[in-house]
XYZ file of C-alpha atoms in Angstrom:
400
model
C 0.000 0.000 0.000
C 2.693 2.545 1.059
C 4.366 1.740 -2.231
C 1.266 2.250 -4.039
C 0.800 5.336 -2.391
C 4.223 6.512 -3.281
C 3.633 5.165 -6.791
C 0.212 7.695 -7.453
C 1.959 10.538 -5.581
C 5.103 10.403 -7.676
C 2.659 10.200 -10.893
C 0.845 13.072 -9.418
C 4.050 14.947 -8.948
C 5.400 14.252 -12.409
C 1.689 15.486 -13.878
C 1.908 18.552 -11.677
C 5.664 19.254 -13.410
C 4.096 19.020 -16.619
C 1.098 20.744 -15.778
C 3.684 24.035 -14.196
C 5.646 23.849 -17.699
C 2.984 24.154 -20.098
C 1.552 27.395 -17.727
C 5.012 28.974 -17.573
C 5.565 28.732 -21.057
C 1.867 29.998 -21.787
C 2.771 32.637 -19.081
C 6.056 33.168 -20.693
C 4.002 33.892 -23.680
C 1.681 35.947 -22.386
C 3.976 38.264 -20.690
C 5.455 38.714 -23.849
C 2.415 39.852 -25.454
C 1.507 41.569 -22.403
C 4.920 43.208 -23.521
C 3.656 44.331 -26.721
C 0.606 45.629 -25.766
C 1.531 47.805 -22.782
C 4.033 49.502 -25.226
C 0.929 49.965 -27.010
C -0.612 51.438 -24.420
C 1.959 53.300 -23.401
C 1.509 55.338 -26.719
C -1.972 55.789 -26.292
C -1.214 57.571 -22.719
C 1.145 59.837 -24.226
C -1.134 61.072 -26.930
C -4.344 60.961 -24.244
C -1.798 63.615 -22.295
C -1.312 65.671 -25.485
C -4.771 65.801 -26.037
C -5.712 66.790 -22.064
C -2.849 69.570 -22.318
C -4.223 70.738 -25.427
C -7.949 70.892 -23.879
C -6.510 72.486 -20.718
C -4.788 75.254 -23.095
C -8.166 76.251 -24.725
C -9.625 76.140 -21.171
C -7.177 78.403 -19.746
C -7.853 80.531 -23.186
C -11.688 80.650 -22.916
C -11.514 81.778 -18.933
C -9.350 84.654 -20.460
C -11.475 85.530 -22.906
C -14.058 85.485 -20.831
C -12.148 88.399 -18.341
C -11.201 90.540 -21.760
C -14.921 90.530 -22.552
C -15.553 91.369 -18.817
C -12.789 94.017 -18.636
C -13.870 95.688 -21.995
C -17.753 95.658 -20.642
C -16.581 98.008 -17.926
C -14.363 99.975 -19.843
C -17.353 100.469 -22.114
C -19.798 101.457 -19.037
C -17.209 104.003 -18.007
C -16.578 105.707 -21.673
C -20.491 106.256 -21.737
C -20.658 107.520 -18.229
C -17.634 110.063 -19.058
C -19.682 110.986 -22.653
C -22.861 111.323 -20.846
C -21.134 113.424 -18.072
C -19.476 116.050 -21.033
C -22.878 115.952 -22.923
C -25.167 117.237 -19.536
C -22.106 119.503 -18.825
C -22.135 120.873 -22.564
C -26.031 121.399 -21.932
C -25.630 123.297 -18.726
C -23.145 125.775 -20.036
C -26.077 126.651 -22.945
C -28.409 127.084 -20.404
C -26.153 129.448 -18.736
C -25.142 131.339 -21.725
C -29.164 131.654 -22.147
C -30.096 133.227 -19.279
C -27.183 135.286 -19.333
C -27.855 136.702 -22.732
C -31.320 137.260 -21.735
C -30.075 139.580 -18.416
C -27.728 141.155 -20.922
C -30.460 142.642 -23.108
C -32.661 143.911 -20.190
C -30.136 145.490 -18.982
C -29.227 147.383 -22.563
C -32.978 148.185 -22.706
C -32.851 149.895 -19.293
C -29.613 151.306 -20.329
C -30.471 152.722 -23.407
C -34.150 154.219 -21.400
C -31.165 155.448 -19.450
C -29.211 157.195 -22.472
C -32.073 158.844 -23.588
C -33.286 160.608 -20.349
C -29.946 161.669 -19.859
C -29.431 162.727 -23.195
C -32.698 165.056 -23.172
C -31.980 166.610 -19.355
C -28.786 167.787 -21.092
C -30.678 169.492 -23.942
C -32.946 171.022 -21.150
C -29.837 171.964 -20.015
C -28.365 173.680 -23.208
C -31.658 174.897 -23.966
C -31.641 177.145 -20.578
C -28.111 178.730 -21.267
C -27.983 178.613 -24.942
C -28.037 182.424 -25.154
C -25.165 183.447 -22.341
C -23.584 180.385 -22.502
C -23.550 179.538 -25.805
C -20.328 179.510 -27.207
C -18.671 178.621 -23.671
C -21.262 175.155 -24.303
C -19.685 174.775 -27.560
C -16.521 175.017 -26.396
C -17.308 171.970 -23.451
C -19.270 170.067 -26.354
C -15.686 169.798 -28.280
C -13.808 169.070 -25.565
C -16.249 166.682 -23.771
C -16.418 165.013 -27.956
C -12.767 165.069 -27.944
C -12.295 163.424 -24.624
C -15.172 160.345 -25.624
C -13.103 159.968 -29.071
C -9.740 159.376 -26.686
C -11.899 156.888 -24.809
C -13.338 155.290 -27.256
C -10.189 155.235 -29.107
C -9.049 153.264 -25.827
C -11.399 150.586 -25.284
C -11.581 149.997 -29.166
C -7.463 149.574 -28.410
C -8.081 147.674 -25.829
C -10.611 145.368 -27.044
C -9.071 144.681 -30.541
C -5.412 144.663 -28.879
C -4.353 146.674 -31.831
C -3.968 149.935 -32.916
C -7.091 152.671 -33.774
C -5.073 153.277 -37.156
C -5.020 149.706 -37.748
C -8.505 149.206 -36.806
C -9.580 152.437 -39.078
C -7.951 150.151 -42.190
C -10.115 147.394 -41.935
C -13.410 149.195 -41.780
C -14.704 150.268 -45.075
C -15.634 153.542 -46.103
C -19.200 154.951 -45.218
C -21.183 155.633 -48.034
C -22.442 159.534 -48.487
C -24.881 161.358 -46.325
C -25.300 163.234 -43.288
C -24.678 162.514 -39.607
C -28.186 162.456 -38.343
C -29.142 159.350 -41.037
C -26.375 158.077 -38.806
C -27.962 157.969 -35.733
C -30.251 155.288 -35.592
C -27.763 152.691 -37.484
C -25.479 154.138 -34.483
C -27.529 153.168 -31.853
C -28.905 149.833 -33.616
C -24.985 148.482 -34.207
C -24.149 150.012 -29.868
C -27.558 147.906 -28.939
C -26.383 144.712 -30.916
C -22.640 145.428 -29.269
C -24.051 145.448 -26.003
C -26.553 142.417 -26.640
C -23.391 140.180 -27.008
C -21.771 140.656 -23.909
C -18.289 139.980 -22.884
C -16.555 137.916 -25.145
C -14.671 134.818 -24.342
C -11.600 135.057 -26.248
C -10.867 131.502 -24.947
C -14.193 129.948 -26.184
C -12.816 128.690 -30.160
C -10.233 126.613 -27.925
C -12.528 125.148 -25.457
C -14.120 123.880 -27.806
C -11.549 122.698 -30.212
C -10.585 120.980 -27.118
C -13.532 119.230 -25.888
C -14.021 118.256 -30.052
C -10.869 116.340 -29.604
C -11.901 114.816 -26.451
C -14.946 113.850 -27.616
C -13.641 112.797 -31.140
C -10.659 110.637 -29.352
C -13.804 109.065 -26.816
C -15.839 108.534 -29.947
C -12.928 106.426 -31.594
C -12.197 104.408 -28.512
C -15.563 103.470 -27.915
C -15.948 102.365 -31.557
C -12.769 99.964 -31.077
C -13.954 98.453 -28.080
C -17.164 97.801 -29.579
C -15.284 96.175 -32.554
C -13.414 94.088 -29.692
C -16.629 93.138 -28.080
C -18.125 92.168 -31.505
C -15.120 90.154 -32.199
C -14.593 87.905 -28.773
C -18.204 87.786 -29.231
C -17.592 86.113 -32.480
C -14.703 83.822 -31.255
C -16.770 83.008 -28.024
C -19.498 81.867 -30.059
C -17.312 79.660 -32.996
C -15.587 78.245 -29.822
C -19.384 76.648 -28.473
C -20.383 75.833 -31.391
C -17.253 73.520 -31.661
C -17.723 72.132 -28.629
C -21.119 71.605 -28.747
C -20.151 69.784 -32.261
C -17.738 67.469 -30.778
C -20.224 67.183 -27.441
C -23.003 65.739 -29.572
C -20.637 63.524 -31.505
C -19.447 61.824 -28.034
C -22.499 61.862 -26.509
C -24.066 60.095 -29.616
C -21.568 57.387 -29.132
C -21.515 56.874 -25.497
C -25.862 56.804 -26.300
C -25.271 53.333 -28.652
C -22.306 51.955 -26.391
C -24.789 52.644 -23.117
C -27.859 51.046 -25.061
C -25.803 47.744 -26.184
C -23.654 47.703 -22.539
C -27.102 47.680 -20.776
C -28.478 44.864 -22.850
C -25.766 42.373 -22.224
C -25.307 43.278 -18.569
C -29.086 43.231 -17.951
C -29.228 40.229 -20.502
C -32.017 42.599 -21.981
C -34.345 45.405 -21.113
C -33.644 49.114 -22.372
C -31.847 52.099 -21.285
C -31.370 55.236 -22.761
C -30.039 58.686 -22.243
C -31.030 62.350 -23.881
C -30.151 65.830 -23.094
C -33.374 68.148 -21.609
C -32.450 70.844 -23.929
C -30.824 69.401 -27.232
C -30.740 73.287 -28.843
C -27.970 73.992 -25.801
C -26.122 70.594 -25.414
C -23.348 72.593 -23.097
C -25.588 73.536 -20.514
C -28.278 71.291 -20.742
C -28.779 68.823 -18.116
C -29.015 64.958 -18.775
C -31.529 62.660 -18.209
C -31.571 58.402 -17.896
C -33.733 55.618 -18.157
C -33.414 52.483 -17.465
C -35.951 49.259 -18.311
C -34.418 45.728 -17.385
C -35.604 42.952 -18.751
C -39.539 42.397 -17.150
C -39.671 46.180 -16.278
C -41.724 49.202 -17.646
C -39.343 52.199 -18.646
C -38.920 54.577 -15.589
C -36.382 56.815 -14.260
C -33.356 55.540 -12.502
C -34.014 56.684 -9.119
C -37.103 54.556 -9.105
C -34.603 51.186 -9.649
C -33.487 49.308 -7.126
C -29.708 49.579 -5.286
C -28.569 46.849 -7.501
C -30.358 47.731 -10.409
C -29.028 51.226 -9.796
C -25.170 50.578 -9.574
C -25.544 48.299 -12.691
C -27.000 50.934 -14.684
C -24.078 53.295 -13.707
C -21.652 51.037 -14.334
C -23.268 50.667 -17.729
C -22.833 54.355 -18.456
C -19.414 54.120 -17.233
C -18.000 51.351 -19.568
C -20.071 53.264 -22.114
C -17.862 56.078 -21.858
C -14.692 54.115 -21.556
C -15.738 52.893 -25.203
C -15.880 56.232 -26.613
C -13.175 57.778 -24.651
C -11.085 54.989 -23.186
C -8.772 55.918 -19.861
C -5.807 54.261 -18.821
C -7.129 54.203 -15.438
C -10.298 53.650 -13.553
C -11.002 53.361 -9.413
C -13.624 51.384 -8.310
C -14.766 51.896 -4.733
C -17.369 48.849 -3.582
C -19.496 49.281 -6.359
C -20.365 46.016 -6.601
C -21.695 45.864 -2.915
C -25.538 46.482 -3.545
C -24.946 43.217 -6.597
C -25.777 39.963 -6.544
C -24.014 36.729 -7.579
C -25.332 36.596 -10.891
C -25.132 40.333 -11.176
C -21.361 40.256 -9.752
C -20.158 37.616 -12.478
C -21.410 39.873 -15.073
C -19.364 43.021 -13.395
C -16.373 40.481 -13.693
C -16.879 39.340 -17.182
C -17.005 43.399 -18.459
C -14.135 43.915 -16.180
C -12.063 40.824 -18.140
C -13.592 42.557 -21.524
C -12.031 46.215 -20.561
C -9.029 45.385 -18.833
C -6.707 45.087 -21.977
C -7.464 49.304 -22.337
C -7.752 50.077 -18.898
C -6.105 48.860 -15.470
C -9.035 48.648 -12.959
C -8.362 49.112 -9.154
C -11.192 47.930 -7.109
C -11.986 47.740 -3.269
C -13.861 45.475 -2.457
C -15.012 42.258 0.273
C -16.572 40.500 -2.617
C -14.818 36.971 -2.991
C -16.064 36.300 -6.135
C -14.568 39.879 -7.591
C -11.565 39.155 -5.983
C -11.034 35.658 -7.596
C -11.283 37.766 -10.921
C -8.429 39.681 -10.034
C -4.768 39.463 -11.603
C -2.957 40.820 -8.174
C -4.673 41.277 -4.478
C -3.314 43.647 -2.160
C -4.445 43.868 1.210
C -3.751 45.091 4.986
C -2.834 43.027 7.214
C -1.936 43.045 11.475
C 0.929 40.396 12.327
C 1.786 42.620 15.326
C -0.252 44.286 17.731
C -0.693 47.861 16.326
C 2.001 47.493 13.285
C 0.085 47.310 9.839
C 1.300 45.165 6.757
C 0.589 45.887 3.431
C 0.403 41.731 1.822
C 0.339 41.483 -2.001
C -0.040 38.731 -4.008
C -0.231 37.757 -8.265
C -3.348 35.324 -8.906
C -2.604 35.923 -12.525
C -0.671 32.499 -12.951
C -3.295 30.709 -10.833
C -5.709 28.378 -12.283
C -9.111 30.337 -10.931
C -10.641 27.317 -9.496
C -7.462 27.677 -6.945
C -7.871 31.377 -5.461
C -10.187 30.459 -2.655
């Protein structure tokens, strides 16, 4: 017996030796293509992280175009609070001129009421000593006409800041007639003198001032409107690109979710549609799910198991259109049952040539689908362990 037994454990052994060299050549050969296709997806890394710098460089691009268009808005509010400001202060200073033209030609009126009484006590006057006084009168009238031509000969000086002589040249000669026809254009061209006022030598420049001002505020405003127009017009080419490419991924995450769903529900009907399909960037998203037996409802309304299927659903629907080299899964297959859990496995076998998957779980049946287990152990009172270990050249039947 004890030879016998020696016998079958020997043929056991040399079965077992045979049995460990065809796995470690078909695990040499695996690792080899293993090899192959983690250069592979090595590759694929590299250009996913030339694609996420890229979108992060037209993020960081649309935030400051977004502060450009915010900076120009105020610079806008304050050019048309300054142009409204110079218009109201252009509108007082008319006002003003207004009223004070209007003061200025009640007092000429009053003046020239003035003139005139004055003008016909001194005839009264003249009239009283015309006969002893007569030529001593004529003799004040030249000198008191002689002393108004110095003054006027002053203030016309004066006010012209040039010379009478000069002044004398510019005026053109009177045509023929007598003094008294004189009078009234006199008086009519003194009234009009007076009616004007003081002039503001200064005025012509103000003004050719404030036209520049207003001219240079005019310009500025029209180029930041032109600005405005024109991040405007990039803002908007910039949606409507990613809305483009939004639509095209969310069409194909749509089929991968409807055909994911099917096998892991083995049937039934999901689906997945944006509220507002005219604004796909801001419109929010809604689900459905129907497994097999089930009338369509909303997701909330589906059980916890039901639930994390249907999420994990979306999820490997997304990996198909936009694979990731990595993925963390943290107990999601608690709320699942045993039938449910073997078909979480089986998509996890299906995805893990694109993606590594790192999963916490207590779920023996997950864990037995693992290639490598690492876990935390105690050997020592209050010193923690942390115990790895490959299951990937394991027969499966053996992991338990």
């Amino acid at each position: 017996d004890e030879d016998a037994r020696r016998s079958e454990m020997e043929a056991r052994r040399v079965q077992a030796e045979e049995v460990l060299a065809r796995e470690r050549a078909g695990h040499m050969s695996a690792t080899a293509e293993w090899e192959r296709e983690n250069s592979a997806l090595q590759e694929m890394r590299l250009e996913l992280t030339r694609q996420e710098a890229g979108l992060a460089a037209l993020t960081e691009s649309h935030a400051r175009t977004g502060e450009a268009i915010a900076e120009l808005g105020r610079r806008v509010g304050d050019l048309e609070r300054d142009l409204e400001e110079q218009e109201r202060t252009i509108a007082r200073s008319r006002d003003a001129a207004e009223r004070v033209r209007e003061a200025q030609e009640g007092l000429d009126d009053r003046r020239s009421e003035l003139e005139t009484r004055e003008a016909a006590l001194r005839t009264e006057r003249q009239a009283e000593r015309e006969s002893a006084e007569h030529r001593h009168a004529l003799e004040l009238e030249v000198a008191q006409l002689r002393g108004n031509r110095a003054n006027i000969r002053e203030r016309l000086e004066a006010e012209w800041e040039t010379t009478f002589e000069e002044l004398r040249s510019r005026v053109e000669a009177p045509e023929a007639g007598a003094a008294d026809d004189w009078v009234s254009e006199l008086e009519a061209i003194r009234t009009g003198l007076a009616g004007i006022g003081p002039v503001n030598l200064l005025a012509s420049q103000e003004f050719e001032e404030e036209k520049e001002r207003l001219d240079f505020l005019e310009e500025q405003k029209g180029d930041l409107e032109k600005a405005r127009t024109d991040l405007h017009d990039s803002i908007r080419r910039i949606n409507e690109a990613a809305s483009a490419a939004f639509s095209r991924v969310f069409g194909e995450v749509r089929e991968n979710f409807h055909r994911i769903f099917h096998t892991l529900f083995e049937g039934g009907e999901a689906d997945v549609w944006l509220e507002d399909p005219d604004d796909p960037l801001d419109s929010p998203i809604e689900i459905s799910a129907s497994p097999r037996g089930k009338k369509t409802q909303r997701i909330h309304l589906l059980s916890g198991g039901e639930r994390a299927l249907t999420a994990l659903a979306l999820l490997f629907a997304i990996y198909l259109a936009k694979p990731s080299p990595f993925c963390v899964m943290d107990e999601v297959d608690a709320p699942l049952d045993e039938t449910n859990i073997g078909r979480f496995t089986a998509m996890l076998e299906r995805f893990k040539g694109d993606t590594q998957f790192i999963v916490i779980t207590h779920n023996a049946r997950t864990i037995e689908a693992a290639d490598w287990i690492y876990g935390v152990t105690m050997q020592e009172l209050g010193v923690s362990k942390i115990v790895s270990v490959e299951l990937q050249d394991l027969p499966r039947g053996q992991v338990a």
